[in-house]
Coordinates of C-alpha atoms and ligand atoms in Angstrom, one line a residue:
M56 CA 0.0 0.0 0.0
T57 CA 1.3 3.4 -0.9
A58 CA 1.2 6.3 1.6
L59 CA 0.2 9.5 -0.1
P60 CA 0.4 13.1 1.3
L61 CA -2.9 13.9 3.0
P62 CA -5.2 15.9 0.7
Q63 CA -6.7 19.1 2.1
E64 CA -10.1 17.6 2.8
F65 CA -8.5 15.1 5.2
T66 CA -7.2 17.9 7.4
E67 CA -10.7 18.4 8.7
T68 CA -11.2 14.6 9.2
V69 CA -7.9 14.5 11.2
R70 CA -9.2 17.3 13.5
R71 CA -12.5 15.6 14.0
L72 CA -11.0 12.2 14.7
D73 CA -8.3 13.4 17.1
R74 CA -10.3 12.2 20.1
P75 CA -9.7 9.5 22.7
V76 CA -10.3 6.0 21.5
P77 CA -9.0 2.6 22.7
R78 CA -6.2 0.7 21.0
Y79 CA -8.5 -2.3 20.9
T80 CA -6.0 -4.9 22.0
S81 CA -9.0 -6.2 23.8
Y82 CA -12.8 -5.7 23.4
P83 CA -14.3 -4.5 25.6
P84 CA -11.3 -2.4 26.7
V85 CA -9.9 -2.7 30.2
P86 CA -11.4 0.6 31.6
V87 CA -14.9 -0.9 31.4
W88 CA -14.1 -4.2 33.1
S89 CA -15.7 -4.7 36.5
R90 CA -14.4 -5.1 40.0
E91 CA -17.3 -7.5 40.6
F92 CA -15.2 -10.1 38.7
G93 CA -12.7 -11.2 41.4
E94 CA -10.7 -14.1 42.7
A95 CA -13.6 -16.5 43.0
E96 CA -14.6 -15.9 39.3
Y97 CA -11.0 -16.3 38.2
R98 CA -10.7 -19.6 40.1
L99 CA -13.9 -20.9 38.5
A100 CA -12.6 -20.0 35.0
L101 CA -9.3 -21.7 35.7
A102 CA -11.0 -24.9 37.0
D103 CA -13.2 -24.9 33.8
L104 CA -10.0 -24.6 31.8
G105 CA -8.5 -27.6 33.5
R106 CA -11.6 -29.7 32.9
A107 CA -11.5 -28.8 29.2
G108 CA -8.5 -31.0 28.6
P109 CA -4.9 -30.2 27.6
E110 CA -5.8 -26.8 26.0
P111 CA -2.8 -25.0 24.6
V112 CA -2.4 -21.6 26.3
G113 CA -0.3 -18.4 26.0
V114 CA 1.6 -17.1 28.9
Y115 CA 2.6 -13.5 29.7
V116 CA 4.9 -12.5 32.5
H117 CA 5.1 -8.8 33.6
L118 CA 8.5 -7.8 34.9
P119 CA 8.1 -4.1 35.9
F120 CA 11.6 -3.1 36.9
C121 CA 13.7 -0.5 35.1
A122 CA 17.0 1.3 35.9
V123 CA 15.5 4.8 35.1
R124 CA 12.1 6.1 34.2
C125 CA 11.7 7.4 30.6
L126 CA 9.5 10.5 30.5
Y127 CA 7.3 9.1 27.7
C128 CA 6.7 5.8 29.5
G129 CA 3.2 4.5 29.5
C130 CA 4.0 1.1 31.0
N131 CA 3.5 -0.2 34.5
A132 CA 7.2 0.3 35.5
T133 CA 9.1 0.5 38.8
V134 CA 12.5 2.0 39.2
T135 CA 14.8 0.1 41.5
H136 CA 18.6 -0.5 41.9
R137 CA 18.3 -3.3 44.4
A138 CA 18.6 -6.8 43.2
E139 CA 16.9 -8.1 46.3
R140 CA 13.8 -6.1 45.2
V141 CA 13.6 -8.2 42.0
D142 CA 14.3 -11.4 44.0
R143 CA 11.3 -10.6 46.3
Y144 CA 9.1 -10.1 43.2
L145 CA 10.3 -13.5 41.8
D146 CA 9.4 -15.1 45.2
R147 CA 5.8 -13.8 44.8
L148 CA 5.8 -14.8 41.1
E149 CA 6.7 -18.3 42.0
E150 CA 3.7 -18.4 44.4
E151 CA 1.3 -16.9 41.9
V152 CA 2.3 -19.3 39.1
G153 CA 2.0 -22.3 41.4
R154 CA -1.4 -21.2 42.7
V155 CA -2.8 -20.7 39.2
A156 CA -1.4 -24.0 38.0
A157 CA -3.0 -25.7 41.1
A158 CA -6.4 -24.0 40.3
I159 CA -6.1 -25.4 36.7
G160 CA -5.2 -28.8 38.1
R161 CA -3.2 -30.1 35.1
R162 CA 0.0 -29.2 33.2
L163 CA -0.9 -27.3 30.0
P164 CA 1.2 -26.9 26.9
V165 CA 2.3 -23.3 26.2
V166 CA 2.2 -22.1 22.5
S167 CA 3.5 -18.7 23.2
L168 CA 5.5 -17.1 26.1
H169 CA 6.1 -13.4 26.3
L170 CA 8.1 -11.4 28.8
G171 CA 7.1 -7.8 29.0
G172 CA 7.7 -4.9 31.3
G173 CA 9.2 -2.7 32.5
T174 CA 12.5 -4.1 31.4
P175 CA 12.6 -7.9 31.4
N176 CA 16.3 -7.9 30.7
Y177 CA 16.9 -5.8 33.8
L178 CA 16.9 -9.2 35.5
S179 CA 20.3 -10.7 36.1
D180 CA 21.2 -14.0 34.3
P181 CA 20.5 -16.1 37.5
Q182 CA 17.2 -14.3 37.9
L183 CA 16.2 -15.0 34.3
E184 CA 17.2 -18.7 34.8
R185 CA 15.1 -18.8 38.0
L186 CA 12.1 -17.4 36.1
G187 CA 12.5 -20.1 33.3
E188 CA 12.7 -22.8 35.9
L189 CA 9.6 -21.7 37.8
L190 CA 7.5 -21.6 34.6
C191 CA 8.8 -25.0 33.5
A192 CA 7.9 -26.5 36.9
H193 CA 4.2 -25.9 36.1
F194 CA 3.8 -25.7 32.3
E195 CA 4.9 -27.6 29.2
L196 CA 7.4 -25.4 27.5
G197 CA 9.3 -26.8 24.6
P198 CA 10.7 -26.2 21.1
D199 CA 7.1 -25.5 19.8
T200 CA 6.7 -22.6 22.3
E201 CA 7.2 -19.3 20.6
A202 CA 9.1 -17.4 23.3
S203 CA 9.7 -13.7 23.0
V204 CA 11.2 -11.0 25.2
E205 CA 11.2 -7.2 25.3
A206 CA 14.6 -5.8 25.9
D207 CA 16.4 -2.5 26.6
P208 CA 19.7 -2.2 24.7
R209 CA 21.1 -0.3 27.7
Q210 CA 20.8 -3.5 29.8
A211 CA 21.8 -6.1 27.2
S212 CA 25.0 -8.1 27.5
W213 CA 26.5 -11.1 25.7
T214 CA 26.0 -13.5 28.5
Q215 CA 22.4 -12.3 28.9
V216 CA 21.4 -12.9 25.3
Q217 CA 23.1 -16.3 25.5
T218 CA 21.1 -17.1 28.7
L219 CA 17.8 -16.1 27.1
Q220 CA 18.6 -18.1 24.0
Q221 CA 19.4 -21.2 26.1
L222 CA 16.1 -20.7 27.9
G223 CA 14.3 -21.1 24.6
F224 CA 13.7 -17.4 23.6
R225 CA 13.8 -17.0 19.8
R226 CA 12.3 -13.5 19.4
I227 CA 13.7 -10.3 21.0
S228 CA 12.3 -6.7 20.7
F229 CA 14.7 -3.8 21.4
G230 CA 13.3 -0.4 22.2
V231 CA 14.8 2.3 20.0
Q232 CA 12.1 5.0 19.8
D233 CA 14.2 7.7 18.2
V234 CA 17.9 8.0 17.5
D235 CA 18.0 11.9 17.5
P236 CA 20.0 13.2 20.6
G237 CA 17.6 16.2 21.0
V238 CA 14.5 13.9 21.0
Q239 CA 16.3 11.5 23.3
R240 CA 17.0 14.3 25.8
A241 CA 13.4 15.5 25.6
I242 CA 12.1 12.0 26.5
G243 CA 14.8 11.2 29.1
R244 CA 16.1 8.1 27.2
L245 CA 19.7 8.5 26.1
Q246 CA 21.1 5.5 24.1
S247 CA 23.6 5.6 21.3
L248 CA 23.1 4.0 18.0
D249 CA 26.3 2.0 18.6
L250 CA 24.6 0.5 21.6
V251 CA 21.6 -0.6 19.6
R252 CA 23.8 -1.9 16.8
E253 CA 25.8 -3.9 19.3
S254 CA 22.7 -5.4 21.0
V255 CA 21.2 -6.4 17.7
G256 CA 24.5 -8.0 16.7
M257 CA 24.7 -9.9 20.0
A258 CA 21.2 -11.2 19.7
R259 CA 21.8 -12.5 16.1
A260 CA 25.1 -14.1 17.1
A261 CA 23.4 -15.8 20.0
G262 CA 21.0 -17.4 17.6
F263 CA 17.8 -15.3 18.0
E264 CA 15.6 -16.0 14.9
S265 CA 13.8 -12.7 15.0
V266 CA 15.1 -9.3 16.0
N267 CA 12.4 -6.6 16.3
L268 CA 12.9 -2.9 16.8
D269 CA 10.4 -0.4 18.3
L270 CA 10.1 3.1 17.1
M271 CA 7.8 5.8 18.4
Y272 CA 6.2 8.8 16.6
G273 CA 4.7 11.9 18.1
L274 CA 7.5 12.5 20.6
P275 CA 8.6 16.0 21.6
R276 CA 11.1 17.7 19.2
Q277 CA 10.4 15.1 16.5
T278 CA 10.4 16.5 13.0
P279 CA 10.1 14.8 9.6
E280 CA 13.9 15.2 9.3
T281 CA 14.8 13.6 12.7
F282 CA 12.3 10.8 12.2
E283 CA 13.6 10.2 8.7
R284 CA 17.0 9.5 10.1
S285 CA 15.6 7.2 12.8
I286 CA 13.8 5.2 10.2
R287 CA 16.9 5.1 8.0
E288 CA 19.1 3.9 10.9
V289 CA 16.6 1.3 12.0
L290 CA 16.3 0.0 8.4
A291 CA 20.2 -0.3 8.3
L292 CA 19.9 -2.8 11.1
E293 CA 17.7 -5.0 9.0
P294 CA 15.1 -5.9 11.6
D295 CA 12.7 -8.7 11.0
R296 CA 9.8 -6.6 12.4
V297 CA 9.3 -3.0 13.4
A298 CA 6.6 -1.7 15.7
C299 CA 5.9 2.0 15.2
F300 CA 3.7 3.2 18.1
G301 CA 2.2 6.6 18.5
Y302 CA 3.2 8.3 21.8
A303 CA 0.2 8.6 24.1
H304 CA 0.5 11.8 26.2
V305 CA -1.7 11.1 29.2
P306 CA -0.1 13.0 32.1
W307 CA -3.3 12.7 34.2
M308 CA -2.6 8.9 34.2
Q309 CA 1.2 9.0 34.0
P310 CA 2.3 12.0 36.1
H311 CA 6.0 11.7 35.1
Q312 CA 4.9 12.7 31.6
K313 CA 4.3 16.2 33.0
A314 CA 8.0 16.7 32.6
I315 CA 7.5 16.7 28.9
D316 CA 7.1 20.2 27.4
E317 CA 3.7 20.0 25.7
A318 CA 4.7 22.9 23.5
E319 CA 7.3 20.6 21.9
L320 CA 4.8 17.9 21.0
P321 CA 3.7 17.6 17.4
G322 CA 0.0 18.2 16.8
A323 CA -2.4 15.7 15.2
E324 CA -1.5 16.6 11.6
A325 CA 2.2 16.5 12.3
R326 CA 1.9 13.1 14.1
L327 CA 0.0 11.7 11.1
A328 CA 2.7 13.0 8.8
L329 CA 5.4 11.3 10.8
F330 CA 3.5 8.0 10.7
Q331 CA 2.9 8.4 7.0
L332 CA 6.6 8.8 6.6
A333 CA 7.2 5.5 8.3
V334 CA 4.6 3.8 6.2
R335 CA 6.3 5.1 3.0
R336 CA 9.9 4.4 4.0
F337 CA 9.2 0.8 5.3
G338 CA 7.1 0.1 2.2
E339 CA 9.9 1.3 -0.1
A340 CA 12.3 -1.0 1.8
G341 CA 10.0 -4.0 1.0
Y342 CA 8.4 -4.3 4.4
A343 CA 4.7 -5.3 4.6
W344 CA 2.5 -2.9 6.7
I345 CA 0.8 -5.1 9.3
G346 CA -2.5 -4.0 10.6
L347 CA -2.3 -0.8 12.6
D348 CA 1.3 0.0 13.4
H349 CA 3.6 -2.9 12.6
F350 CA 6.0 -3.6 9.6
A351 CA 7.4 -7.0 8.7
R352 CA 9.6 -8.5 6.1
P353 CA 7.5 -10.1 3.4
D354 CA 8.6 -13.6 4.5
D355 CA 8.0 -13.0 8.2
P356 CA 5.2 -15.1 9.7
L357 CA 3.2 -12.0 10.5
A358 CA 3.2 -10.8 6.8
V359 CA 2.4 -14.3 5.6
A360 CA -0.5 -14.6 8.1
Q361 CA -1.9 -11.2 7.0
R362 CA -1.8 -12.3 3.3
E363 CA -3.6 -15.5 4.2
G364 CA -6.2 -13.9 6.4
R365 CA -4.8 -15.6 9.5
L366 CA -3.5 -12.6 11.4
H367 CA -4.6 -12.3 15.0
R368 CA -4.3 -9.6 17.7
D369 CA -4.2 -10.0 21.4
F370 CA -3.2 -8.0 24.5
M371 CA 0.4 -7.9 23.3
G372 CA -0.4 -6.9 19.7
Y373 CA -0.3 -8.7 16.4
T374 CA 0.5 -12.5 16.5
T375 CA 0.0 -15.6 14.4
R376 CA -0.7 -17.8 17.5
V377 CA -4.4 -18.1 18.4
T378 CA -5.4 -19.4 21.8
S379 CA -8.6 -18.9 23.8
T380 CA -6.5 -18.5 27.0
L381 CA -3.7 -16.2 27.9
L382 CA -2.5 -16.6 31.5
A383 CA -0.9 -13.4 32.8
F384 CA 1.4 -13.3 35.7
G385 CA 2.9 -10.4 37.6
A386 CA 1.6 -7.0 38.6
S387 CA -0.9 -5.5 36.2
G388 CA -1.0 -8.6 34.1
I389 CA -3.9 -8.8 31.7
G390 CA -5.2 -12.2 30.6
E391 CA -8.1 -14.2 29.3
V392 CA -9.5 -17.6 30.2
Q393 CA -11.9 -18.8 27.5
G394 CA -14.0 -15.6 27.1
R395 CA -13.3 -14.3 30.6
F396 CA -10.9 -11.3 30.9
V397 CA -8.9 -10.8 34.1
Q398 CA -6.5 -8.1 35.4
S399 CA -4.2 -8.3 38.4
E400 CA -3.4 -5.6 40.9
S401 CA -1.4 -2.8 39.1
K402 CA 0.8 -1.5 41.9
V403 CA 3.7 -3.8 42.7
P404 CA 3.2 -3.5 46.5
D405 CA -0.5 -4.3 46.2
W406 CA 0.1 -7.2 43.9
E407 CA 2.9 -8.6 46.2
A408 CA 0.7 -8.2 49.3
A409 CA -2.2 -10.0 47.7
V410 CA 0.0 -12.9 46.6
A411 CA 1.7 -13.1 50.1
Q412 CA -1.8 -13.4 51.6
G413 CA -2.4 -16.5 49.6
R414 CA -4.7 -14.9 47.1
L415 CA -4.9 -14.7 43.4
P416 CA -4.3 -10.9 42.9
V417 CA -7.3 -10.2 40.7
I418 CA -8.5 -6.6 40.7
R419 CA -11.1 -6.6 37.9
G420 CA -12.4 -8.7 35.0
H421 CA -15.2 -9.2 32.5
V422 CA -17.2 -12.1 31.2
L423 CA -17.8 -11.6 27.5
S424 CA -21.5 -11.7 26.4
D425 CA -22.6 -12.9 23.0
D426 CA -22.8 -9.3 21.9
D427 CA -19.3 -8.6 23.2
Q428 CA -18.0 -11.6 21.2
R429 CA -19.6 -10.5 18.0
R430 CA -18.3 -6.9 18.3
R431 CA -14.9 -8.2 19.3
A432 CA -14.7 -10.5 16.3
A433 CA -15.7 -7.6 14.0
I434 CA -13.0 -5.3 15.5
L435 CA -10.4 -8.1 15.3
R436 CA -11.1 -8.6 11.5
L437 CA -11.0 -4.9 10.8
M438 CA -7.7 -4.6 12.7
C439 CA -6.2 -7.6 11.0
D440 CA -7.9 -8.0 7.5
L441 CA -9.0 -4.4 7.1
R442 CA -12.4 -5.5 5.8
L443 CA -15.7 -7.0 6.8
P444 CA -18.4 -8.8 4.9
L445 CA -21.3 -6.5 3.9
A446 CA -23.6 -9.3 5.1
E447 CA -23.0 -8.1 8.6
R448 CA -25.5 -5.4 7.8
D449 CA -28.3 -8.0 8.0
G450 CA -27.4 -9.3 11.4
P451 CA -27.2 -8.0 15.0
L452 CA -24.3 -5.6 14.1
A453 CA -26.5 -3.7 11.6
G454 CA -26.2 -0.4 13.5
A455 CA -22.5 -0.7 13.9
M456 CA -22.1 -1.5 10.2
E457 CA -24.1 1.7 9.3
G458 CA -21.7 3.6 11.5
L459 CA -18.7 2.1 9.7
L460 CA -20.3 2.8 6.2
S461 CA -21.0 6.4 7.2
W462 CA -17.3 7.0 6.7
E463 CA -17.6 6.1 3.0
S464 CA -18.5 9.6 2.1
E465 CA -15.2 10.8 3.7
G466 CA -13.2 8.2 1.8
L467 CA -12.1 6.2 4.8
V468 CA -14.0 3.0 3.8
A469 CA -15.2 1.7 0.4
V470 CA -17.5 -1.0 -0.7
E471 CA -15.6 -3.6 -2.7
G472 CA -17.8 -6.5 -4.0
D473 CA -19.4 -8.1 -1.0
H474 CA -17.1 -6.4 1.5
V475 CA -16.6 -3.1 3.1
A476 CA -12.8 -2.3 3.0
V477 CA -10.7 0.2 4.8
T478 CA -9.1 2.6 2.2
P479 CA -5.4 3.6 2.3
Y480 CA -6.4 6.8 4.0
G481 CA -8.9 5.1 6.3
R482 CA -6.1 2.9 7.6
F483 CA -4.6 5.9 9.4
F484 CA -7.8 6.2 11.3
L485 CA -8.3 2.4 12.0
R486 CA -8.9 2.8 15.7
N487 CA -11.6 5.3 15.0
L488 CA -13.3 3.0 12.4
C489 CA -13.2 0.2 14.9
A490 CA -15.0 2.5 17.4
A491 CA -18.1 2.1 15.3
F492 CA -18.4 -1.4 16.9
D493 CA -17.7 -0.3 20.5
A494 CA -20.9 -0.4 22.5
Y495 CA -19.1 1.0 25.6
L496 CA -17.5 4.1 24.1
D497 CA -19.8 6.7 25.6
G498 CA -17.5 9.7 25.9
G499 CA -17.8 9.4 29.7
A500 CA -15.4 8.6 32.4
S501 CA -13.9 5.5 30.7
T502 CA -12.5 7.6 27.9
M503 CA -10.3 9.6 30.4
R504 CA -7.9 6.7 30.3
L505 CA -7.6 6.6 26.6
S506 CA -5.1 8.1 24.2
R507 CA -6.0 10.2 21.1
G508 CA -7.1 8.4 18.0
V509 CA -4.7 10.2 15.6
Ligands
SF4_29 S1 12.6 1.3 29.8 FE1 10.5 1.0 29.0 S2 9.2 0.4 30.7 FE2 11.1 1.2 31.5 S3 10.7 3.4 32.0 FE3 11.6 3.3 29.9 S4 9.8 3.1 28.5 FE4 9.1 2.6 30.6

């Protein structure tokens, strides 16, 4: 798909659509989940899962620790310089994993394992080995498990990538964000290009099959010129995948973001121009544009899955592995057990206290209704396939389909045969188009936690 300069008439659309909308990594989104779903409901879901047989599951582990707090950070992160702080967290993690496994009542095969954070590679090599052992004690992890890890180049070392590789990790994502020194100062994340280059080289030498790099647009002091250079340097490292996320400025939720000078942030049109630049440059370099904000080499499993209509999206983003259950461990972990969403206590001390008291640290959840499932499936197909069958107009989603088709006059969707398809321009507003299917988006309190759609 070719990215074109935005014509004048889209400027008005950009202004109108620059409002808070979810990222739709889940539907319904987390802010509308209920505190009435608690530990008892989660235990029931886990017992049902165990009775269902040897269901393959995904596993996510949240490791919240970082050496410094980046000003743009939107993650659940905790700064510490004490190794025993991490050890204590691993003690609780061991208890939580054991308790969940006992509630399931059988060892389940794991198709995907993801370590996210925070900075998972802030753990020492022995701590990473301990984490691997505690997971293997309760779940079937093997060569068929797609194991991936998020990593900070500033924490990477040769022994560390070897340790991760020996533990079975085959995919690694390094955070780059932007290589420009001025932008790096403005976001409080200084890392040289040499450091990134060295980390990528070490990961490849250690045997990682896939090296991914993360970029971010919409950061303070970013200009088309600085971002062009960041894209060029990232391309020179020949990553297998690139994620290009939009910066979400939500200082009312992430108070450390108040240190970012809002006068230096690009506006909605400038943000869109930066992302368009990424789409154009990665496209010219032969990468496939995946869904909303990812790029992948044409032979990468994500690109193949998108071509074959098998692309999937879960809490962690785009994936080829489809499971009905994702078990999440650690503070703020978000998971799903066969149509039941669950989130753990967000703050590390609260999560640790709950686990130490012998509880499963559930803070909220949601049981998907039939209507939720239908809307979720439609949003998923739009996010992955960029089209929906027109026949949906004759079913329970008729109203939502009318909402989607109302964007036809603005050139964001078009009827193609028996489908409604997102146009090249509409793709830049994909989250807004998905919002047509969101029965919970009321513009009320829940939207306070969302980032802008453009
Ligand atoms: S390294 Fe990542 S998780 Fe940690 S503070 Fe920076 S952006 Fe947040």
